CSV table of C-alpha atoms in Angstrom, one decimal:
chain,number,residue,atom,x,y,z
A,1,MET,CA,10.3,2.0,-2.4
A,2,GLN,CA,7.6,-0.1,-2.4
A,3,LYS,CA,4.1,0.9,-1.8
A,4,VAL,CA,2.2,1.1,1.9
A,5,PHE,CA,-1.5,0.3,2.2
A,6,ASP,CA,-4.2,0.4,5.2
A,7,ASP,CA,-5.8,-3.1,4.4
A,8,CYS,CA,-6.0,-4.8,0.8
A,9,SER,CA,-9.3,-6.5,1.6
A,10,GLU,CA,-9.7,-3.8,-2.1
A,11,LEU,CA,-7.1,-4.7,-3.9
A,12,ASP,CA,-8.4,-8.6,-2.8
A,13,ARG,CA,-11.4,-7.9,-4.1
A,14,ARG,CA,-9.6,-5.8,-7.5
A,15,CYS,CA,-8.2,-9.5,-7.9
A,16,TYR,CA,-11.8,-11.2,-8.1
A,17,ASP,CA,-13.5,-8.5,-10.5
A,18,LYS,CA,-10.8,-7.8,-13.1
A,19,PHE,CA,-8.2,-10.8,-12.8
A,20,ALA,CA,-10.7,-13.2,-12.0
A,21,LEU,CA,-8.9,-15.2,-9.4
A,22,SER,CA,-11.3,-16.2,-7.3
A,23,GLU,CA,-11.2,-16.0,-3.5
A,24,ASP,CA,-9.2,-20.2,-3.6
A,25,ILE,CA,-6.6,-19.2,-6.6
A,26,LEU,CA,-5.1,-15.9,-3.5
A,27,MET,CA,-5.7,-18.5,-0.6
A,28,GLU,CA,-3.0,-20.9,-2.7
A,29,HIS,CA,-0.5,-18.6,-3.7
A,30,ALA,CA,-0.4,-17.4,0.4
A,31,ALA,CA,0.0,-20.8,1.9
A,32,ASN,CA,2.4,-21.7,-0.9
A,33,ALA,CA,4.8,-18.4,-0.7
A,34,MET,CA,4.6,-19.5,3.3
A,35,ALA,CA,6.1,-23.4,2.3
A,36,GLN,CA,8.7,-21.8,-0.2
A,37,TYR,CA,9.7,-19.8,3.0
A,38,ILE,CA,10.1,-22.8,5.0
A,39,ARG,CA,11.3,-25.3,2.5
A,40,ASN,CA,14.3,-22.7,2.2
A,41,LEU,CA,15.5,-22.8,5.3
A,42,ASP,CA,16.6,-26.2,4.3
A,43,ARG,CA,15.5,-27.9,7.7
A,44,ALA,CA,13.4,-31.1,6.2
A,45,GLY,CA,11.9,-33.5,9.1
A,46,SER,CA,11.7,-30.9,11.2
A,47,SER,CA,8.5,-30.4,13.0
A,48,VAL,CA,6.2,-27.2,12.0
A,49,CYS,CA,3.6,-26.5,14.5
A,50,ILE,CA,0.6,-24.2,12.6
A,51,VAL,CA,-1.9,-22.1,15.1
A,52,ALA,CA,-4.5,-21.4,13.0
A,53,GLY,CA,-7.9,-18.7,13.2
A,54,PRO,CA,-11.2,-19.7,12.3
A,55,GLY,CA,-11.3,-16.9,9.6
A,56,ASN,CA,-9.2,-16.6,6.0
A,57,ASN,CA,-6.0,-16.1,8.2
A,58,GLY,CA,-6.8,-19.2,9.5
A,59,GLY,CA,-7.5,-20.9,5.8
A,60,ASP,CA,-3.7,-19.5,4.8
A,61,GLY,CA,-2.6,-21.7,7.7
A,62,ILE,CA,-4.4,-24.9,7.3
A,63,ALA,CA,-3.9,-25.1,3.6
A,64,LEU,CA,-0.4,-24.6,4.1
A,65,ALA,CA,-0.3,-27.6,6.6
A,66,ARG,CA,-1.6,-29.4,3.9
A,67,LEU,CA,1.5,-28.7,2.1
A,68,LEU,CA,4.0,-29.3,4.0
A,69,HIS,CA,2.5,-33.1,5.6
A,70,GLY,CA,4.6,-35.8,4.2
A,71,ASP,CA,7.7,-33.7,4.0
A,72,PHE,CA,7.5,-31.6,7.8
A,73,GLU,CA,6.5,-33.5,11.4
A,74,VAL,CA,3.5,-30.5,10.7
A,75,SER,CA,0.6,-30.1,13.6
A,76,LEU,CA,-1.9,-28.3,13.1
A,77,ALA,CA,-3.6,-26.2,15.7
A,78,LEU,CA,-7.7,-25.3,16.0
A,79,PRO,CA,-8.0,-23.9,19.1
A,80,TYR,CA,-11.4,-21.6,17.4
A,81,GLY,CA,-12.0,-24.6,15.0
A,82,ALA,CA,-12.6,-23.6,10.9
A,83,GLU,CA,-15.9,-21.2,10.6
A,84,SER,CA,-15.8,-19.2,7.2
A,85,VAL,CA,-15.7,-21.1,3.6
A,86,MET,CA,-12.6,-21.3,2.8
A,87,ALA,CA,-11.0,-22.1,6.1
A,88,LYS,CA,-13.6,-25.4,5.9
A,89,GLN,CA,-12.9,-26.0,2.2
A,90,GLN,CA,-9.1,-26.4,3.6
A,91,LEU,CA,-9.8,-27.8,7.0
A,92,LYS,CA,-11.4,-30.7,4.7
A,93,ARG,CA,-8.6,-30.7,1.8
A,94,VAL,CA,-6.8,-32.0,5.2
A,95,LEU,CA,-8.8,-34.2,7.2
A,96,ALA,CA,-8.9,-36.0,3.1
A,97,LEU,CA,-4.7,-36.6,3.6
A,98,GLY,CA,-5.4,-38.0,7.0
A,99,LEU,CA,-4.3,-35.3,9.5
A,100,ASP,CA,-5.8,-34.7,12.1
A,101,PRO,CA,-6.1,-31.2,14.1
A,102,VAL,CA,-6.3,-30.5,17.5
A,103,ARG,CA,-7.5,-27.9,19.7
A,104,THR,CA,-4.8,-27.3,22.0
A,105,VAL,CA,-1.2,-26.1,20.8
A,106,PRO,CA,1.4,-28.0,21.4
A,107,GLN,CA,4.2,-27.2,23.6
A,108,LYS,CA,7.0,-27.6,21.3
A,109,ALA,CA,8.0,-27.4,17.9
A,110,ASP,CA,11.1,-25.9,15.8
A,111,ILE,CA,8.9,-23.7,14.5
A,112,VAL,CA,6.0,-22.0,15.0
A,113,VAL,CA,3.7,-20.5,12.1
A,114,ASP,CA,1.0,-18.1,13.6
A,115,ALA,CA,-2.1,-17.8,11.3
A,116,LEU,CA,-4.0,-17.0,14.0
A,117,PHE,CA,-6.1,-13.7,13.4
A,118,GLY,CA,-4.1,-11.0,11.5
A,119,ALA,CA,-5.4,-7.9,9.3
A,120,GLY,CA,-8.6,-10.1,10.5
A,121,LEU,CA,-8.8,-8.3,14.2
A,122,THR,CA,-11.1,-5.8,14.9
A,123,ARG,CA,-10.8,-6.4,18.5
A,124,PRO,CA,-8.1,-6.4,21.6
A,125,LEU,CA,-7.4,-10.2,22.1
A,126,GLY,CA,-9.4,-12.0,24.4
A,127,GLU,CA,-8.1,-13.9,28.1
A,128,SER,CA,-7.8,-17.2,25.0
A,129,GLY,CA,-5.7,-15.3,22.7
A,130,ILE,CA,-3.1,-13.7,24.7
A,131,ASP,CA,-3.1,-17.0,26.4
A,132,ILE,CA,-2.5,-18.9,22.9
A,133,VAL,CA,0.1,-15.8,22.0
A,134,ASP,CA,2.2,-16.0,25.4
A,135,THR,CA,2.1,-19.8,25.0
A,136,LEU,CA,3.5,-19.4,21.0
A,137,ASN,CA,5.9,-16.3,22.3
A,138,ARG,CA,7.4,-18.5,25.0
A,139,MET,CA,8.4,-21.7,22.5
A,140,ASP,CA,12.4,-21.3,21.6
A,141,SER,CA,11.3,-22.2,17.9
A,142,TYR,CA,11.7,-20.1,14.8
A,143,LYS,CA,8.2,-18.1,14.3
A,144,ILE,CA,6.6,-17.5,11.5
A,145,ALA,CA,3.5,-14.5,11.5
A,146,CYS,CA,0.8,-15.1,8.4
A,147,ASP,CA,0.3,-11.7,7.1
A,148,ILE,CA,0.6,-9.8,10.1
A,149,PRO,CA,1.5,-10.7,13.7
A,150,THR,CA,-1.3,-11.6,16.2
A,151,GLY,CA,-1.6,-9.1,18.1
A,152,ILE,CA,-1.2,-6.1,16.1
A,153,ASP,CA,-4.4,-3.9,15.3
A,154,PRO,CA,-5.2,-1.8,11.9
A,155,ASP,CA,-2.4,1.1,13.3
A,156,GLY,CA,0.5,-0.9,14.1
A,157,ASN,CA,0.2,-1.1,18.0
A,158,PRO,CA,-0.5,-4.8,20.0
A,159,SER,CA,-3.5,-5.4,21.0
A,160,PRO,CA,-3.0,-5.8,23.9
A,161,ILE,CA,0.3,-8.1,23.8
A,162,ALA,CA,1.5,-9.6,19.8
A,163,PHE,CA,3.0,-12.8,18.5
A,164,TYR,CA,7.1,-11.8,18.7
A,165,ALA,CA,7.5,-13.0,15.0
A,166,ASP,CA,11.4,-13.8,13.0
A,167,VAL,CA,9.3,-13.2,9.7
A,168,THR,CA,5.6,-12.1,8.6
A,169,ILE,CA,4.4,-13.2,5.1
A,170,THR,CA,2.5,-10.8,4.2
A,171,MET,CA,0.1,-11.0,1.4
A,172,GLY,CA,-0.4,-9.3,-1.9
A,173,ALA,CA,1.3,-6.2,-0.7
A,174,LEU,CA,3.1,-4.1,2.2
A,175,LYS,CA,0.8,-3.0,5.2
A,176,LYS,CA,1.2,0.4,7.1
A,177,SER,CA,0.1,-1.5,10.3
A,178,LEU,CA,3.5,-4.2,10.1
A,179,LEU,CA,5.3,-0.6,9.9
A,180,SER,CA,4.1,0.5,12.7
A,181,ASP,CA,7.3,2.1,16.1
A,182,LEU,CA,5.5,0.0,17.8
A,183,ALA,CA,4.6,-3.1,15.7
A,184,LYS,CA,8.9,-3.0,14.6
A,185,PRO,CA,9.7,-5.8,18.1
A,186,TYR,CA,6.9,-8.3,16.2
A,187,VAL,CA,7.4,-8.4,12.7
A,188,GLY,CA,11.2,-9.1,12.0
A,189,LYS,CA,11.8,-9.1,9.2
A,190,ILE,CA,8.8,-8.6,6.0
A,191,GLU,CA,8.0,-10.6,3.4
A,192,VAL,CA,5.4,-9.9,0.5
A,193,ALA,CA,4.0,-12.8,-0.7
A,194,ASP,CA,2.5,-11.8,-4.9
A,195,LEU,CA,-1.0,-13.6,-4.7
A,196,GLY,CA,-1.4,-14.6,-8.2
A,197,VAL,CA,-0.9,-11.6,-10.7
A,198,SER,CA,2.5,-9.8,-10.2
A,199,HIS,CA,2.8,-6.9,-7.3
A,200,ILE,CA,2.4,-4.6,-10.6
A,201,PHE,CA,-0.9,-5.3,-11.1
A,202,TYR,CA,-1.9,-6.4,-7.8
A,203,GLU,CA,-1.0,-3.2,-6.1
A,204,GLY,CA,-3.3,0.3,-6.8
A,205,HIS,CA,-2.8,3.9,-5.7
A,206,THR,CA,-0.9,5.0,-2.6
A,207,GLU,CA,-0.3,7.8,-0.7
A,208,THR,CA,1.9,5.5,1.7
A,209,PHE,CA,5.8,4.0,0.9
A,210,MET,CA,8.6,2.2,2.5
A,211,LEU,CA,12.3,3.1,1.7
A,212,GLU,CA,14.4,0.7,0.5
A,213,LYS,CA,18.6,0.9,1.1
A,214,ASN,CA,18.1,1.1,-3.1
A,215,ASP,CA,16.6,4.6,-2.7
A,216,PHE,CA,20.1,6.3,-1.7
A,217,ASN,CA,21.7,8.3,-3.6
A,218,PRO,CA,24.2,9.9,-2.0
A,219,PRO,CA,25.7,13.5,-3.0
A,220,SER,CA,28.0,13.3,-6.4
A,221,ARG,CA,30.7,15.9,-7.4
A,222,THR,CA,31.0,15.7,-11.4
A,223,ASN,CA,32.3,18.8,-12.4
A,224,VAL,CA,36.3,18.8,-12.0
A,225,ALA,CA,36.2,22.5,-12.2
A,226,SER,CA,33.9,23.7,-9.2
A,227,HIS,CA,35.3,24.6,-5.6
A,228,LYS,CA,34.2,24.7,-2.4
A,229,GLY,CA,31.5,27.7,-2.9
A,230,HIS,CA,29.9,25.7,-5.7
A,231,TYR,CA,28.1,23.5,-2.5
A,232,GLY,CA,26.5,25.7,-1.3
A,233,HIS,CA,26.8,27.3,2.6
A,234,LEU,CA,25.3,26.1,5.6
A,235,ALA,CA,24.4,28.1,8.5
A,236,VAL,CA,24.5,26.5,12.4
A,237,ALA,CA,22.2,28.2,15.0
A,238,ALA,CA,24.6,27.8,18.2
A,239,GLY,CA,22.1,27.9,21.1
A,240,LYS,CA,22.4,27.2,24.8
A,241,LYS,CA,24.1,23.8,24.3
A,242,ARG,CA,26.8,25.2,21.4
A,243,GLY,CA,27.8,20.6,21.0
A,244,ALA,CA,25.1,19.9,19.2
A,245,ALA,CA,25.4,22.6,16.4
A,246,VAL,CA,29.1,21.5,16.5
A,247,LEU,CA,27.6,18.0,16.1
A,248,CYS,CA,25.6,19.3,13.0
A,249,GLY,CA,27.7,21.2,11.0
A,250,TRP,CA,30.6,18.7,11.4
A,251,ALA,CA,28.2,16.1,10.1
A,252,ALA,CA,26.5,18.6,6.9
A,253,LEU,CA,30.4,18.9,6.3
A,254,ARG,CA,31.0,15.4,5.7
A,255,PHE,CA,28.3,15.0,3.7
A,256,GLY,CA,28.9,17.3,1.1
A,257,VAL,CA,28.5,21.1,1.6
A,258,GLY,CA,30.9,23.7,0.4
A,259,LEU,CA,31.2,25.6,3.6
A,260,VAL,CA,29.9,25.5,7.3
A,261,THR,CA,29.5,28.3,9.4
A,262,LEU,CA,28.5,28.7,13.2
A,263,VAL,CA,26.3,31.6,14.2
A,264,GLY,CA,26.8,32.9,17.5
A,265,LYS,CA,26.9,35.0,20.3
A,266,LYS,CA,29.7,33.8,21.6
A,267,GLY,CA,32.8,31.8,21.3
A,268,ILE,CA,33.0,27.4,20.9
A,269,SER,CA,36.0,25.8,22.3
A,270,GLN,CA,36.9,22.4,20.9
A,271,MET,CA,35.2,23.1,17.8
A,272,PRO,CA,36.3,21.2,14.0
A,273,ASN,CA,38.7,23.7,12.6
A,274,SER,CA,37.0,23.3,9.4
A,275,LEU,CA,34.2,24.5,10.8
A,276,MET,CA,33.2,28.7,10.6
A,277,LEU,CA,32.4,30.5,13.3
A,278,SER,CA,30.6,33.9,13.2
A,279,GLY,CA,28.0,36.6,14.9
A,280,GLU,CA,25.9,36.6,12.2
A,281,LEU,CA,24.2,35.1,9.5
A,282,PRO,CA,26.5,34.5,6.6
A,283,GLU,CA,25.4,37.0,3.4
A,284,ALA,CA,26.6,33.5,1.4
A,285,ALA,CA,24.9,31.4,3.5
A,286,THR,CA,21.9,28.9,1.5
A,287,ALA,CA,20.4,27.1,4.3
A,288,VAL,CA,20.3,27.2,7.7
A,289,ALA,CA,20.0,25.0,10.5
A,290,LEU,CA,18.2,25.6,14.0
A,291,GLY,CA,17.1,24.5,17.0
A,292,MET,CA,19.8,21.6,18.0
A,293,GLY,CA,20.8,23.2,21.5
A,294,MET,CA,18.9,26.3,20.8
A,295,GLY,CA,17.0,26.3,24.6
A,296,ARG,CA,13.6,27.2,24.9
A,297,THR,CA,14.1,30.4,25.2
A,298,TYR,CA,15.7,31.9,22.7
A,299,ASP,CA,17.2,35.2,22.1
A,300,PRO,CA,17.5,35.3,18.5
A,301,ILE,CA,20.6,34.7,16.8
A,302,PHE,CA,19.3,36.2,13.5
A,303,MET,CA,15.8,37.7,12.9
A,304,GLU,CA,13.0,35.6,10.9
A,305,ASN,CA,13.0,38.6,7.9
A,306,ASP,CA,16.9,37.4,7.0
A,307,LEU,CA,15.2,33.8,7.0
A,308,ILE,CA,12.2,34.9,4.9
A,309,GLU,CA,13.1,37.4,2.9
A,310,ARG,CA,16.6,35.9,1.9
A,311,ASP,CA,14.8,32.8,1.0
A,312,LEU,CA,16.5,30.2,2.7
A,313,ALA,CA,16.0,26.9,3.5
A,314,VAL,CA,15.1,25.8,6.7
A,315,LEU,CA,16.0,23.0,8.6
A,316,MET,CA,14.2,22.8,12.4
A,317,ASP,CA,14.8,20.6,15.3
A,318,ALA,CA,13.9,19.9,19.1
A,319,ASP,CA,13.9,23.3,20.7
A,320,ILE,CA,12.2,25.5,17.7
A,321,CYS,CA,8.4,22.7,18.6
A,322,TYR,CA,8.9,24.6,21.6
A,323,VAL,CA,9.2,28.4,20.7
A,324,PRO,CA,6.0,30.6,19.4
A,325,TRP,CA,8.7,31.3,16.6
A,326,VAL,CA,8.1,28.2,14.9
A,327,LYS,CA,5.0,29.3,13.6
A,328,THR,CA,6.4,31.8,11.9
A,329,LEU,CA,8.8,30.2,10.3
A,330,LEU,CA,6.6,27.2,8.7
A,331,GLU,CA,4.3,30.1,7.2
A,332,LYS,CA,6.3,32.0,5.5
A,333,CYS,CA,10.0,30.4,4.6
A,334,THR,CA,9.3,28.2,1.6
A,335,LYS,CA,11.1,25.4,1.5
A,336,THR,CA,11.2,24.0,5.2
A,337,VAL,CA,12.0,20.6,7.2
A,338,ILE,CA,11.0,20.4,11.1
A,339,THR,CA,12.7,17.3,12.5
A,340,PRO,CA,11.4,16.6,16.2
A,341,HIS,CA,11.3,13.3,18.3
A,342,PRO,CA,7.5,12.5,19.3
A,343,LYS,CA,8.5,14.0,22.9
A,344,GLU,CA,9.0,17.7,20.6
A,345,PHE,CA,6.1,16.9,18.5
A,346,ALA,CA,3.8,17.3,20.9
A,347,ALA,CA,5.1,20.4,21.8
A,348,LEU,CA,4.8,21.5,17.9
A,349,LEU,CA,1.2,20.9,17.8
A,350,SER,CA,0.8,22.6,20.9
A,351,THR,CA,2.9,25.9,19.9
A,352,LEU,CA,0.8,25.9,16.8
A,353,GLY,CA,-2.3,25.1,18.3
A,354,ILE,CA,-3.3,21.7,16.2
A,355,ASP,CA,-4.1,19.8,20.3
A,356,ASP,CA,-2.7,18.9,23.1
A,357,VAL,CA,-1.4,15.6,23.1
A,358,GLU,CA,0.3,12.9,25.0
A,359,VAL,CA,3.0,11.5,23.8
A,360,SER,CA,1.7,7.5,24.5
A,361,GLN,CA,-1.0,9.2,22.1
A,362,ILE,CA,1.2,9.6,19.7
A,363,GLN,CA,3.1,6.4,19.2
A,364,LYS,CA,-0.5,5.5,18.5
A,365,ASP,CA,-1.2,6.7,15.5
A,366,ARG,CA,2.1,7.8,14.3
A,367,PHE,CA,0.8,7.5,10.9
A,368,GLY,CA,-2.2,9.7,11.9
A,369,TRP,CA,-1.3,12.8,13.6
A,370,ALA,CA,2.0,12.5,11.2
A,371,ARG,CA,-0.6,13.6,8.3
A,372,ARG,CA,-2.8,16.0,10.0
A,373,PHE,CA,0.4,17.9,10.7
A,374,SER,CA,0.9,17.7,6.4
A,375,GLU,CA,-2.6,18.9,6.8
A,376,ARG,CA,-2.9,22.1,8.3
A,377,TYR,CA,1.4,23.0,6.9
A,378,PRO,CA,1.5,21.5,3.4
A,379,ASN,CA,4.6,23.3,2.1
A,380,THR,CA,6.4,21.8,4.9
A,381,VAL,CA,8.3,18.9,5.0
A,382,LEU,CA,8.2,16.7,8.2
A,383,LEU,CA,9.8,13.6,9.8
A,384,LEU,CA,9.0,12.6,12.7
A,385,LYS,CA,12.3,10.7,14.8
A,386,GLY,CA,11.3,6.7,15.9
A,387,ALA,CA,11.8,3.4,15.1
A,388,ASN,CA,10.7,3.5,11.7
A,389,PRO,CA,10.8,7.4,10.7
A,390,LEU,CA,8.2,8.8,8.9
A,391,ILE,CA,8.5,12.1,6.1
A,392,VAL,CA,5.3,13.7,5.6
A,393,TYR,CA,5.1,15.9,2.3
A,394,LYS,CA,1.4,17.3,0.7
A,395,GLY,CA,0.1,14.0,2.2
A,396,THR,CA,2.5,12.0,0.8
A,397,LEU,CA,4.2,9.8,3.4
A,398,TYR,CA,7.2,7.8,3.7
A,399,ILE,CA,8.2,5.3,6.3
A,400,ASN,CA,11.7,4.6,7.1
A,401,PRO,CA,12.3,0.9,8.2
A,402,LEU,CA,16.3,1.0,8.2
A,403,GLY,CA,17.2,2.1,11.7
A,404,THR,CA,19.0,0.5,14.3
A,405,PRO,CA,19.3,0.4,17.5
A,406,VAL,CA,22.7,2.2,17.5
A,407,LEU,CA,20.6,5.7,16.7
A,408,ALA,CA,19.7,5.4,20.4
A,409,GLN,CA,22.2,7.6,21.0
A,410,ALA,CA,22.8,11.6,22.2
A,411,GLY,CA,24.2,14.0,19.6
A,412,SER,CA,22.7,11.5,16.9
A,413,GLY,CA,19.7,13.5,16.3
A,414,ASP,CA,22.3,16.5,15.7
A,415,VAL,CA,23.6,14.4,12.9
A,416,LEU,CA,20.6,13.5,11.2
A,417,SER,CA,19.8,17.3,11.5
A,418,GLY,CA,23.5,18.0,9.6
A,419,LEU,CA,23.2,15.4,7.1
A,420,ILE,CA,19.5,17.0,6.0
A,421,ALA,CA,21.0,20.7,6.7
A,422,SER,CA,24.0,19.8,4.4
A,423,LEU,CA,22.3,18.9,1.1
A,424,LEU,CA,18.9,21.6,1.1
A,425,ALA,CA,22.4,23.3,1.3
A,426,GLN,CA,23.6,21.7,-1.8
A,427,GLY,CA,20.6,23.2,-3.4
A,428,HIS,CA,18.5,19.6,-3.2
A,429,THR,CA,14.4,19.9,-2.5
A,430,PRO,CA,12.9,19.4,1.2
A,431,LEU,CA,11.6,16.4,0.7
A,432,ASN,CA,14.6,14.9,-0.9
A,433,ALA,CA,17.3,16.5,1.5
A,434,ALA,CA,14.9,14.8,4.4
A,435,ILE,CA,14.5,11.2,2.5
A,436,GLN,CA,17.8,11.0,1.4
A,437,GLY,CA,19.2,12.1,5.0
A,438,SER,CA,17.1,9.8,6.6
A,439,ILE,CA,18.4,6.8,4.7
A,440,ALA,CA,21.4,7.9,4.9
A,441,HIS,CA,21.3,8.7,8.7
A,442,ALA,CA,20.4,4.3,8.8
A,443,LEU,CA,22.6,3.3,6.7
A,444,LEU,CA,25.0,5.2,9.0
A,445,ALA,CA,23.7,2.9,12.4
A,446,ARG,CA,23.7,-0.3,10.2
A,447,ASN,CA,27.1,0.2,8.6
A,448,TYR,CA,28.8,0.7,12.7
A,449,LYS,CA,30.7,-2.5,13.4
A,450,GLY,CA,31.3,-2.2,16.3
A,451,ALA,CA,29.0,-3.6,19.3
A,452,ASP,CA,25.8,-1.5,19.3
A,453,PHE,CA,25.8,-0.1,22.8
A,454,SER,CA,29.0,1.4,22.0
A,455,ALA,CA,28.9,4.4,18.9
A,456,MET,CA,28.5,7.9,19.5
A,457,ALA,CA,27.4,10.8,17.2
A,458,GLU,CA,31.3,11.2,16.3
A,459,ASP,CA,31.2,7.4,15.4
A,460,LEU,CA,28.5,8.8,12.1
A,461,ILE,CA,30.3,11.2,11.4
A,462,GLU,CA,33.6,9.3,10.8
A,463,GLY,CA,31.0,6.9,8.7
A,464,ILE,CA,29.5,9.6,6.2
A,465,ARG,CA,33.0,8.7,4.3
A,466,TRP,CA,32.5,5.8,3.4
A,467,LEU,CA,28.7,6.0,2.4
A,468,THR,CA,27.6,4.8,-1.2
A,469,ARG,CA,24.5,3.8,-3.2
């Protein structure tokens, strides 16, 4: 798990004040990190085009040109000149080596480094900036972004376009803007560069974190004398589209819960033999999953008092976001996780009377809307689905960047519900269940061996048996 920050300007200032590191030292470390990455590509003699902006992001790029000059065929483009104190200082050093910058961006290079604006972008790109980024994007090159791809605004939105990077080398610490859904196609792989001190000293307090593969801690069974009752009993509400409940229950059983009962008023055909069926909530249930395929005019299979009085853990998804009943569950149940996708989240915000907002607005400010929900319902764990799912609880936010397009398939969300609900039934806290279920879901996609377009929910469920830390 890594810390994530809105920006790193305060962290840089702490380096100046507390560790006596100058702006120059931090810039040299930033440039050296990029230079070392390029050297490790093992492309000695390659042509490297560095496009540097007028500020300190550009200063990083100019310093990089100095470090690579002589070992690579370096071209340094300064379409806006050098304006900041550090950019001018770095330019003097480059000129002393005999490297003359140009104003026009070259049309061809083996490696392209975008050091135009980075975190310094405070307004949408103008016409000239759009033209430069478009030129760089059309080049058949290995592309590196310095700190943040040019065009990505502080909320992680292309403004209006952005540089497509194969790798983003971000300086000092992870930035929130790199981890938005809309930024994901642009940032590529993310590397964090130290700026003169270990990240242990550089980073400060934050309430935002990025999840990593090594945070996964799957269920384990250490009691050799255990039986199925030791591992919980999940009840899954089976509504109009019963296949969703079957997928949820099947995934839950694969993920370690002892028993799963589908609760519905009608029978279910083609149900896995290992799942049970009932017309009412089992007395032994330890958790409930509801909403998947439920329908928006819900005829309750079991009443809210059943859940509240028995203090059951509740996983809510999909159609529950449209039903006023959700407000009572969120207010009165003490162990809740809700897992909407953006359209469902917009409906949930409206149903709860928080705000009427378009899906596009949510996607442009996912972090903000997730936190606003958490402020109103701090005791509920929200998992906002997307390319980088967000998990927020009591104001602390976790970002899962591990997923792949394999998950863009019908039934994938029902599998996620089953994973989380399984852990709830096994006694995990709602936050841990959401985190571990989300990571497991992403790893199932990463582990899938077929074509990325071919995975079905059943394939993900089958893959659960091979999930390891």
